[in-house]
Short mmCIF file of C-alpha atoms (C1' of nucleotides) in Angstrom, two decimals:
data_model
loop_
_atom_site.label_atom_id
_atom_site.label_comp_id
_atom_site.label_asym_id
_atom_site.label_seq_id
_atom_site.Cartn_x
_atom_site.Cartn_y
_atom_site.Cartn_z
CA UNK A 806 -23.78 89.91 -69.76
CA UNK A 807 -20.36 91.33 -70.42
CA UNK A 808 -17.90 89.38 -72.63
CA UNK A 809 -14.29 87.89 -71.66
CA UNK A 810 -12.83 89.56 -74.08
CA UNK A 811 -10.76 86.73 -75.52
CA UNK A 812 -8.51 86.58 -79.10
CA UNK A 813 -6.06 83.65 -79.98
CA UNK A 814 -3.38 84.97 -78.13
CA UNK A 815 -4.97 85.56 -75.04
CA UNK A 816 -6.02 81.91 -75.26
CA UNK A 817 -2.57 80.74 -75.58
CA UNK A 818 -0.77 82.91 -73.22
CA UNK A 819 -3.47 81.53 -70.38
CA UNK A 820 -3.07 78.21 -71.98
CA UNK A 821 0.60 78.15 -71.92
CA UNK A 822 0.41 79.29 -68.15
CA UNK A 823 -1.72 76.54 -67.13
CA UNK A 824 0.57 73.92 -68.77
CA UNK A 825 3.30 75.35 -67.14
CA UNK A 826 1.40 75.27 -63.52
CA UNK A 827 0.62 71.96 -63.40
CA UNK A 828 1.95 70.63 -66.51
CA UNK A 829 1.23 70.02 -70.54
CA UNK A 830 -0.23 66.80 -70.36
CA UNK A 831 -2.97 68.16 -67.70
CA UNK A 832 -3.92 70.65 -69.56
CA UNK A 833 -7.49 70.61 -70.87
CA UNK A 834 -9.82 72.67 -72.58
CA UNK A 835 -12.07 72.10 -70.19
CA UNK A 836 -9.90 73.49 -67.60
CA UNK A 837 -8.57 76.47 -69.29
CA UNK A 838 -12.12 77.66 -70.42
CA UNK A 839 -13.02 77.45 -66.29
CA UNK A 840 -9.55 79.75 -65.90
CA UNK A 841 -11.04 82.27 -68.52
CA UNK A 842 -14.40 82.63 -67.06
CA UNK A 843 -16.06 80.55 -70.47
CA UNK A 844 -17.26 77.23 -71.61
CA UNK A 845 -15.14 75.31 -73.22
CA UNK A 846 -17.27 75.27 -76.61
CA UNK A 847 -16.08 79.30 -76.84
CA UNK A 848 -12.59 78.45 -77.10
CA UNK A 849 -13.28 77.04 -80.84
CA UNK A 850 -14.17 80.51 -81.64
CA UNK A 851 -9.80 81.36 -81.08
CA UNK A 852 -8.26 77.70 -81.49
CA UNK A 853 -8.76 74.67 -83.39
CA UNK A 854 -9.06 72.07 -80.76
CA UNK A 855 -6.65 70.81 -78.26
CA UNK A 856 -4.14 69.81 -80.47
CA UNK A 857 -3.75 72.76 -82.69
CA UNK A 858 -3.88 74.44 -78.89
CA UNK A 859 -0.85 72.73 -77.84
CA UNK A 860 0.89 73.51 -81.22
CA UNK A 861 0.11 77.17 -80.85
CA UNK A 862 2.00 76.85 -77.25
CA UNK A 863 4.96 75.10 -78.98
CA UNK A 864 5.14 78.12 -81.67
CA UNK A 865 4.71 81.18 -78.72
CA UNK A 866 7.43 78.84 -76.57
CA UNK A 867 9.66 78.76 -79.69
CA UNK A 868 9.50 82.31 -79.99
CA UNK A 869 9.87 83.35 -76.82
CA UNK A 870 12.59 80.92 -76.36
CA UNK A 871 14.82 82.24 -79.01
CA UNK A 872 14.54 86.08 -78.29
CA UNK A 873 16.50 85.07 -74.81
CA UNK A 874 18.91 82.86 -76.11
CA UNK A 875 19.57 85.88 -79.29
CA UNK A 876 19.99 88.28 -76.06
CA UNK A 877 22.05 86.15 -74.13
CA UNK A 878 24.39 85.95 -77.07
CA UNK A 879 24.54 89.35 -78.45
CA UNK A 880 27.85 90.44 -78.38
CA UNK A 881 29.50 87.15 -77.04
CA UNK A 882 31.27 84.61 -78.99
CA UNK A 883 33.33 81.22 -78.30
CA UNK A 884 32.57 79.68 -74.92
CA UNK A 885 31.17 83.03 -73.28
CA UNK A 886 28.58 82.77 -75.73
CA UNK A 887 28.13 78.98 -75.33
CA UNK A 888 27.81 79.48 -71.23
CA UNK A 889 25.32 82.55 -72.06
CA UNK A 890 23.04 80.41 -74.29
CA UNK A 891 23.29 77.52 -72.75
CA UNK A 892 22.25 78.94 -69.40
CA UNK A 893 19.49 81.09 -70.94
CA UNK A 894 18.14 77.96 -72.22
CA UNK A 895 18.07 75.88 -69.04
CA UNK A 896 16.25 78.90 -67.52
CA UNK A 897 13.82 79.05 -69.77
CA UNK A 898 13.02 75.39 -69.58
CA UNK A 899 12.83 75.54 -65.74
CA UNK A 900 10.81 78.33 -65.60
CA UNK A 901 8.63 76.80 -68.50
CA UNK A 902 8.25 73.50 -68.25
CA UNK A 903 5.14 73.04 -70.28
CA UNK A 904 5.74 75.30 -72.81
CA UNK A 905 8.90 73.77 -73.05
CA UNK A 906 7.36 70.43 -73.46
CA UNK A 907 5.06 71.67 -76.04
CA UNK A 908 8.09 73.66 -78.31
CA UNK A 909 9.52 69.72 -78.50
CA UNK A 910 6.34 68.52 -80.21
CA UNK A 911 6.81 68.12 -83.91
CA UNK A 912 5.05 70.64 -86.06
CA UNK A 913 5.60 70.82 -89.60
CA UNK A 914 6.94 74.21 -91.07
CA UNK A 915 7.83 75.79 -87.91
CA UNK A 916 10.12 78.74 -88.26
CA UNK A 917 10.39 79.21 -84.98
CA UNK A 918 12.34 76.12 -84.55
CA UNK A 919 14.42 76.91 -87.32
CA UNK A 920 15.14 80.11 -86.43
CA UNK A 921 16.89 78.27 -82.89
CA UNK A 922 18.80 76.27 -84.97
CA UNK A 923 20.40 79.38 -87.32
CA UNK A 924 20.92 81.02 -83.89
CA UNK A 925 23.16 78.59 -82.92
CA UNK A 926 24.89 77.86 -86.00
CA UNK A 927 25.63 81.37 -85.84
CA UNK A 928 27.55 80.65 -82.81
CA UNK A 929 29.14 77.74 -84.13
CA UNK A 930 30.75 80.31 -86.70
CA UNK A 931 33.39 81.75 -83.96
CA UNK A 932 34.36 78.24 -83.17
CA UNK A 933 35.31 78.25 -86.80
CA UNK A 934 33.00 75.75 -87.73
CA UNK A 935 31.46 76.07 -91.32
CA UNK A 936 28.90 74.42 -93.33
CA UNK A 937 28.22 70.35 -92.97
CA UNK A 938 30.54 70.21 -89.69
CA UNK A 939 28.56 73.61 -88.19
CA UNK A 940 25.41 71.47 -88.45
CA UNK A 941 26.72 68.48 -87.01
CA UNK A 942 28.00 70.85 -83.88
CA UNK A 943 24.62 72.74 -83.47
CA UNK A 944 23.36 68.96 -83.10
CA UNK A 945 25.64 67.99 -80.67
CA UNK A 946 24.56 71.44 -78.40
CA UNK A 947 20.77 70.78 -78.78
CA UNK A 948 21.03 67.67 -77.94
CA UNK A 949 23.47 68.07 -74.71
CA UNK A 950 21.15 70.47 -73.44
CA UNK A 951 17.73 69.18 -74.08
CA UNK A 952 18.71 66.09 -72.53
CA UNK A 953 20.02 67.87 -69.41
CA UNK A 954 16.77 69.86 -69.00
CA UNK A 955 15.04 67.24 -70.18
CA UNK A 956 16.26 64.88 -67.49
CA UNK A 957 15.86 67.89 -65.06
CA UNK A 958 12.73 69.37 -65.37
CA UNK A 959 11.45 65.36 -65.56
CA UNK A 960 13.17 64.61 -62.26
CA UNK A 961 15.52 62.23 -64.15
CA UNK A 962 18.80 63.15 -62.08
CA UNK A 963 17.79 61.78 -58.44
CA UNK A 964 21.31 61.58 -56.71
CA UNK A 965 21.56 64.70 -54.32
CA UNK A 966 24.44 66.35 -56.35
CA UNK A 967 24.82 70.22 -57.63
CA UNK A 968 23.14 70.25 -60.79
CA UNK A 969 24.63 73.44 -61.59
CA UNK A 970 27.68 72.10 -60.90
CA UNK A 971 26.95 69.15 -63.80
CA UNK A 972 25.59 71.77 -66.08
CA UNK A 973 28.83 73.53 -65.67
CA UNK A 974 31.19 70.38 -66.57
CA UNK A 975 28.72 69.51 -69.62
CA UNK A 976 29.39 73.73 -70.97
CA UNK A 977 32.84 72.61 -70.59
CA UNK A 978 32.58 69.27 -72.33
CA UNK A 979 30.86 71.05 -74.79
CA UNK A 980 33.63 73.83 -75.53
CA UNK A 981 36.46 71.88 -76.15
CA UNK A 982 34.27 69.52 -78.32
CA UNK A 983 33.60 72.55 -80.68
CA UNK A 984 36.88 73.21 -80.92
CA UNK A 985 38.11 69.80 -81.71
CA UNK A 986 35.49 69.60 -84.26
CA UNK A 987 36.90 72.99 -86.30
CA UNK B 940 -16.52 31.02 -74.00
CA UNK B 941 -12.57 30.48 -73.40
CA UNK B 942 -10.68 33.00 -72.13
CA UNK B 943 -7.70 35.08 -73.21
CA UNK B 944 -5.57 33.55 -70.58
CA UNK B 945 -4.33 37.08 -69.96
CA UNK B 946 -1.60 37.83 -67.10
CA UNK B 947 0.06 41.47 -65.84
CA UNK B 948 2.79 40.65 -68.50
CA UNK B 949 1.27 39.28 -71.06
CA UNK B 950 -0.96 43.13 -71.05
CA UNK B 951 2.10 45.05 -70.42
CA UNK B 952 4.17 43.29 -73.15
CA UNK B 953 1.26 44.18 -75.67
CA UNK B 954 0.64 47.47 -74.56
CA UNK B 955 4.53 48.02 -75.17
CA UNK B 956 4.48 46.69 -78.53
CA UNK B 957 0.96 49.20 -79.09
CA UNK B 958 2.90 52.24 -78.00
CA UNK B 959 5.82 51.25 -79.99
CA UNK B 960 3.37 51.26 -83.03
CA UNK B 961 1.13 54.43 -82.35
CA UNK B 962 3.08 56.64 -80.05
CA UNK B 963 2.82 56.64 -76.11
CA UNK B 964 0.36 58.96 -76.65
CA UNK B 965 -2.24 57.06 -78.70
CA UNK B 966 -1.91 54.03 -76.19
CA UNK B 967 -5.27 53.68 -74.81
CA UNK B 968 -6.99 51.11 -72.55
CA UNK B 969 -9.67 50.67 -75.67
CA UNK B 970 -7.43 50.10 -78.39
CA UNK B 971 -5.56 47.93 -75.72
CA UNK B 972 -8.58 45.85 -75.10
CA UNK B 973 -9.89 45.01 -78.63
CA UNK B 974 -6.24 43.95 -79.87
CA UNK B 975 -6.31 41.58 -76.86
CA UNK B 976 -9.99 40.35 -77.85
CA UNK B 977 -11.14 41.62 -74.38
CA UNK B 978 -12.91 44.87 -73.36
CA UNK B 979 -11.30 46.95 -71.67
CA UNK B 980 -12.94 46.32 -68.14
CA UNK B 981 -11.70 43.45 -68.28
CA UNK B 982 -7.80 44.67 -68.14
CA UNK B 983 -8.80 46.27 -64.69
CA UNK B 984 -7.90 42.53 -63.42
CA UNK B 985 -3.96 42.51 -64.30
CA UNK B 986 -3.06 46.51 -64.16
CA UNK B 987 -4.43 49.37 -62.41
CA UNK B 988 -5.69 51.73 -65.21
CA UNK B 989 -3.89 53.74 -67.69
CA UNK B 990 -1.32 55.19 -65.59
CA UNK B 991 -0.23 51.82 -64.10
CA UNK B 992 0.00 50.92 -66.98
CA UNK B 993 2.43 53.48 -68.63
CA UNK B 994 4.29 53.10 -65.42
CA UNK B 995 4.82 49.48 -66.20
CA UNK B 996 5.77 49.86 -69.42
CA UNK B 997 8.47 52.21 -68.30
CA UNK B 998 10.02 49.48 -66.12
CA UNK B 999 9.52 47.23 -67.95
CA UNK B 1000 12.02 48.95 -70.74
CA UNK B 1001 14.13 49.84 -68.65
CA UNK B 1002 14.80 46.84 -67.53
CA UNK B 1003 15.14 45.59 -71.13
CA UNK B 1004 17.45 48.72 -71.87
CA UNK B 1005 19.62 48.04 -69.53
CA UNK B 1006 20.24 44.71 -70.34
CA UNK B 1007 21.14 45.71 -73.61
CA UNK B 1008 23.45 47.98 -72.74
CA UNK B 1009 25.32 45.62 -70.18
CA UNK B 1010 25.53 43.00 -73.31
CA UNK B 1011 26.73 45.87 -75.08
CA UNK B 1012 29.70 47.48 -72.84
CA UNK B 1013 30.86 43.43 -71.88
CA UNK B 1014 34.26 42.88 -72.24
CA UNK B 1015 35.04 47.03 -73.79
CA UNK B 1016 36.58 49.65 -71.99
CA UNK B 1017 36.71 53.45 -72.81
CA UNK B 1018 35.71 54.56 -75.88
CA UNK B 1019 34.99 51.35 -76.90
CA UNK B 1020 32.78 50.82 -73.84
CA UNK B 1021 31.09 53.99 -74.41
CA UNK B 1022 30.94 53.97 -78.35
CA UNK B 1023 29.17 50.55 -77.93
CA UNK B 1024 26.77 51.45 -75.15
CA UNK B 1025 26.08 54.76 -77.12
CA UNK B 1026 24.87 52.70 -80.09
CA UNK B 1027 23.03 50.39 -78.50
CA UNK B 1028 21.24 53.31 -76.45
CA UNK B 1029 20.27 55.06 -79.49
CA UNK B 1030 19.29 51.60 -81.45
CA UNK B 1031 16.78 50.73 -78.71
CA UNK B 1032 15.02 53.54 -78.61
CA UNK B 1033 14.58 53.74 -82.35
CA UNK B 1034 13.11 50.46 -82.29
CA UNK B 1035 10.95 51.35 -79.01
CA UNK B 1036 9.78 54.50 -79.82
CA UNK B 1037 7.14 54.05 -77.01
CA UNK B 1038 8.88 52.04 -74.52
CA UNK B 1039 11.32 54.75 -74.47
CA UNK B 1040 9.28 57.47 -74.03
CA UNK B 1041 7.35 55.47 -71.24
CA UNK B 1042 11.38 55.13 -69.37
CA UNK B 1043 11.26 59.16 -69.45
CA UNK B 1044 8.03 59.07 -66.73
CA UNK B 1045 9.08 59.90 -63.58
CA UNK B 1046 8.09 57.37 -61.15
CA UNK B 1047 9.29 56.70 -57.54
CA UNK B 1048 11.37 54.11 -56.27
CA UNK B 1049 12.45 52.63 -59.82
CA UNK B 1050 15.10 50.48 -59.18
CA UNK B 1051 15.73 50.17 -63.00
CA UNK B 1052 16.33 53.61 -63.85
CA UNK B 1053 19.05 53.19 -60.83
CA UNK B 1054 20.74 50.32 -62.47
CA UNK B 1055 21.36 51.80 -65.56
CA UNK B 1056 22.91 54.99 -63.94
CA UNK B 1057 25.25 52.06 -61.96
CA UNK B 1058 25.86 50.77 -65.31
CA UNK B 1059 27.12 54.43 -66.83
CA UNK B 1060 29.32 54.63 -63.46
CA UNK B 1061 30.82 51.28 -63.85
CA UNK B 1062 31.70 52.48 -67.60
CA UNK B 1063 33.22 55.47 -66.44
CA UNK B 1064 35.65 54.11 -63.86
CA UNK B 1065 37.64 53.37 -66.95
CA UNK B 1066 38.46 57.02 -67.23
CA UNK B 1067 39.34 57.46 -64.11
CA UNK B 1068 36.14 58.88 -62.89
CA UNK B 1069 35.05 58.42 -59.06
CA UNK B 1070 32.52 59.41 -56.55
CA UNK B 1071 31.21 62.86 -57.27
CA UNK B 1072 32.93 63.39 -60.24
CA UNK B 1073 31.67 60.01 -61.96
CA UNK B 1074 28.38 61.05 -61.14
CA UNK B 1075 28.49 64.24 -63.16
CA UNK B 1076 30.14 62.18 -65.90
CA UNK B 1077 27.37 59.88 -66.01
CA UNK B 1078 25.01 62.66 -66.04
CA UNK B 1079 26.37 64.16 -69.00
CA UNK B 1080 26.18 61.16 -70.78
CA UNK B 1081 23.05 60.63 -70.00
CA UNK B 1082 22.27 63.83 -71.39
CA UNK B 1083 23.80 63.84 -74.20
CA UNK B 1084 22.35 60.43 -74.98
CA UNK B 1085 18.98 61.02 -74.31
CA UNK B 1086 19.18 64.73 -75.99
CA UNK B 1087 19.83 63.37 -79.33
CA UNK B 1088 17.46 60.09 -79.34
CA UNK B 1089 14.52 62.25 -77.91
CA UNK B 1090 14.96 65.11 -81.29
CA UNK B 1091 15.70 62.15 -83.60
CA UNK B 1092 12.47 59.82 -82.74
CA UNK B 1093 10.60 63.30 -82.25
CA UNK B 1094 11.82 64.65 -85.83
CA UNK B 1095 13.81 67.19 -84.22
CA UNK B 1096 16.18 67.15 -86.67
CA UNK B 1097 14.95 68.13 -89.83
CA UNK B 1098 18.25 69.26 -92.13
CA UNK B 1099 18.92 66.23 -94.30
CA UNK B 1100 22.42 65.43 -93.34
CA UNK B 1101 23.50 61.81 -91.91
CA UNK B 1102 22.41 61.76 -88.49
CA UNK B 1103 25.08 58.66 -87.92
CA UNK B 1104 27.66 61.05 -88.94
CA UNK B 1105 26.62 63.79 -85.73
CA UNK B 1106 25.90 60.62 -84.03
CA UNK B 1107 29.79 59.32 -84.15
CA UNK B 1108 31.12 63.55 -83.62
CA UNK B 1109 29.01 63.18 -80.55
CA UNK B 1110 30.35 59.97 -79.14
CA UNK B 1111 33.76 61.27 -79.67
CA UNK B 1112 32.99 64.63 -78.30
CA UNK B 1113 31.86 62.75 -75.23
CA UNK B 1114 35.17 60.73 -75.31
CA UNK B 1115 37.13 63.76 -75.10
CA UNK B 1116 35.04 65.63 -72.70
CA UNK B 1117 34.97 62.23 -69.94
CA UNK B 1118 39.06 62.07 -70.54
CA UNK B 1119 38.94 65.73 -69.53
CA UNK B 1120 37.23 65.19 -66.68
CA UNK B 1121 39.88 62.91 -65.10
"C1'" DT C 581 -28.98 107.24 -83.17
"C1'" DC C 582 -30.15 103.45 -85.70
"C1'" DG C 583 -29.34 99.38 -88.03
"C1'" DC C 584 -25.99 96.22 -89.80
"C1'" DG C 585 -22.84 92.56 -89.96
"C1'" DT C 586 -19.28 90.41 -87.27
"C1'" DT C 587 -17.79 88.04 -83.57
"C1'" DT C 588 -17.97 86.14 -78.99
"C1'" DC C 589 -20.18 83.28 -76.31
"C1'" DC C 590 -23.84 80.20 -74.99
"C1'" DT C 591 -26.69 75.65 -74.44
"C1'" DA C 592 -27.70 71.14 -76.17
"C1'" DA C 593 -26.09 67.02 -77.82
"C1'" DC C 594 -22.87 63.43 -79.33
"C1'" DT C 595 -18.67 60.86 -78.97
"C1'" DA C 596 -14.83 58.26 -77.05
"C1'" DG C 597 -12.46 56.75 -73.30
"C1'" DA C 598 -11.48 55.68 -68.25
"C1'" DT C 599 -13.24 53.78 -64.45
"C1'" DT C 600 -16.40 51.32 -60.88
"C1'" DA C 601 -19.81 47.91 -59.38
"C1'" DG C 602 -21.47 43.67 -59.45
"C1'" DG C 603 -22.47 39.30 -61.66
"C1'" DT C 604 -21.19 34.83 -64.35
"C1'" DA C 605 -18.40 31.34 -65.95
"C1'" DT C 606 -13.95 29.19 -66.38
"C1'" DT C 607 -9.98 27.39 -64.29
"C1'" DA C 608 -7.18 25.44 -60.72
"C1'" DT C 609 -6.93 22.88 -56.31
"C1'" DC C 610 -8.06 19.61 -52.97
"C1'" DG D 578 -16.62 16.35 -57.94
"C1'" DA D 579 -16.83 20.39 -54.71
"C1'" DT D 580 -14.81 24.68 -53.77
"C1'" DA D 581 -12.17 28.74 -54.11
"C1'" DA D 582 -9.83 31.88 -56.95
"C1'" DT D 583 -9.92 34.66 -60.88
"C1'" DA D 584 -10.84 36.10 -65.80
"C1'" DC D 585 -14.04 38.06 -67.93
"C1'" DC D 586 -18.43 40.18 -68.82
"C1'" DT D 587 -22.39 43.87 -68.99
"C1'" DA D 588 -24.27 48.02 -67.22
"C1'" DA D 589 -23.55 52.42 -65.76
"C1'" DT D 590 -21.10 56.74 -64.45
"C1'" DC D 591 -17.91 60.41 -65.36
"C1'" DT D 592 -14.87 63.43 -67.73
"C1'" DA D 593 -13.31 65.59 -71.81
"C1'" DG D 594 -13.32 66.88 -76.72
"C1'" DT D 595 -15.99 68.28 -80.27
"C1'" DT D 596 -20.03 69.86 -83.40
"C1'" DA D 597 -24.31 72.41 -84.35
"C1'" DG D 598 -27.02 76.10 -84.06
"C1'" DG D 599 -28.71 80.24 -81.74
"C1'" DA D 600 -28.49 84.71 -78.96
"C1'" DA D 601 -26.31 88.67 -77.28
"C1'" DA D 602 -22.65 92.09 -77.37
"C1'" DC D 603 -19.69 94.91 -80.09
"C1'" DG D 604 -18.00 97.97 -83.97
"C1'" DC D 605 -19.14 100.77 -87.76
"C1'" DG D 606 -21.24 103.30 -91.33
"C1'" DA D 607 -25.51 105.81 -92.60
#
DNA sequence: TCGCGTTTCCTAACTAGATTAGGTATTATC
DNA sequence: GATAATACCTAATCTAGTTAGGAAACGCGA
């Protein structure tokens, strides 16, 4: 009989569909093998087990996740940049909730991650912000918008009330905080 | 042979303290069981398997949470209100790594979760906040809170430079941002 | 074209954990 | 002291992850 066909990165690219269908914790070798037409024994052959699976996820997400935000930026600076990334990364989350999930799981010397980070201190550069304090404001933005989209993509804002509308004020709050940090 | 003279709360309070140990993740009905000196059938009598479980845990800290941060905002107003709830936010969930994570599950009809959004809204009638526009104030802290306690107990932040330090910028950059608002 | 090694994929088997069914013994209540 | 409620147990089933070892397809050089 004919083979799937599989390599690693076919294997995460299904996998990191599945956890965004329906989810990271449901996601199972088990269920991902039946998706790719294979037992789940053959997916050793491309991936380490489930955890080094959902690492592999977190590393594409990272990725993937930084080429938008770098071309929502380019050519932007001070708040139009801010809005631009910021609302690049809330899309991404919402449209990938599990591999968004999975780029928050700790993984030791992942570039990817850093690579976010330098992307945004970059941006912290027009608000004139420079060395310690540009680190300190890149920590403020991550964690203003990973808690939004956190919260969101979790169902953790229940009142019926424009989220965009929120998002919008916290861009906002976010702006003039950069500025009275430089 | 005696029993354990187990109850719902006595499982859920131990359960808490396991997650808080091992990670939400590792919690397991198992490990559960032989801490308790019972196996793990047996807990089918006071909670309704894993997930009733987790979900109970949840409440269960958020209740606890928000308790802590109404001791904490008594008697404050403003930034002093905020400051204080900020720091108590961020101290319980470094000291209930698990609990906290469990208060992230979305589950219906939590009346906790509710409570401490009425506590954020009571906080933020000192700026001058109401109705619609409280409610996106209270979102964004919310946010912002839960953005930079998720990366720190989740070693999101990996540059070694005082996280107390971002911790206070944040706060004030909140500050700001609610007076703004107004 | 043949043979060769490599690689993908398989089945069989083991493990741990969640869960259900049904029974026994302890505890509380009258 | 009898009775009901309820902790708790063992036995058994199911799902999922993982390991071991073998067979078939593929790619490549002779």
């Amino acid at each position: 009989m004919p083979r799937a066909g599989l390599d690693t990165n076919a294997v995460v690219v299904a996998a990191a569909r599945l956890a965004d269908e329906d989810g990271l914790a449901a996601l199972s070798l088990a269920r991902l093998a039946s998706r790719l037409g294979v037992r789940s024994p053959s997916l050793y052959a491309h991936v380490d087990g489930l955890d080094d699976l959902r690492r592999r996820i977190g590393s594409h997400g990272a990725r993937e996740l930084g080429a938008r935000l770098q071309a929502a930026a380019g050519g932007l600076a001070r708040g139009d940049a801010l809005a631009a990334v910021a609302e690049a990364y809330r899309a991404y989350a919402l449209e990938h909730p599990g591999v968004y999930a999975a780029i928050q799981q700790p993984s030791e010397a992942d570039q990817a991650g850093a690579a976010l980070v330098e992307l945004i201190l970059a941006m912290l550069r027009g608000y004139g912000l420079e060395g310690d304090e540009a680190i300190h404001g890149a920590r403020i933005v991550r964690s203003a918008l990973h808690g939004f989209v956190a919260l969101e993509s979790e169902t953790g804002f229940r009142i019926p009330l424009s989220l965009d509308e929120t998002f919008a004020r916290l861009i906002a709050v976010l702006d003039e905080g950069l500025a009275g940090l430089a």
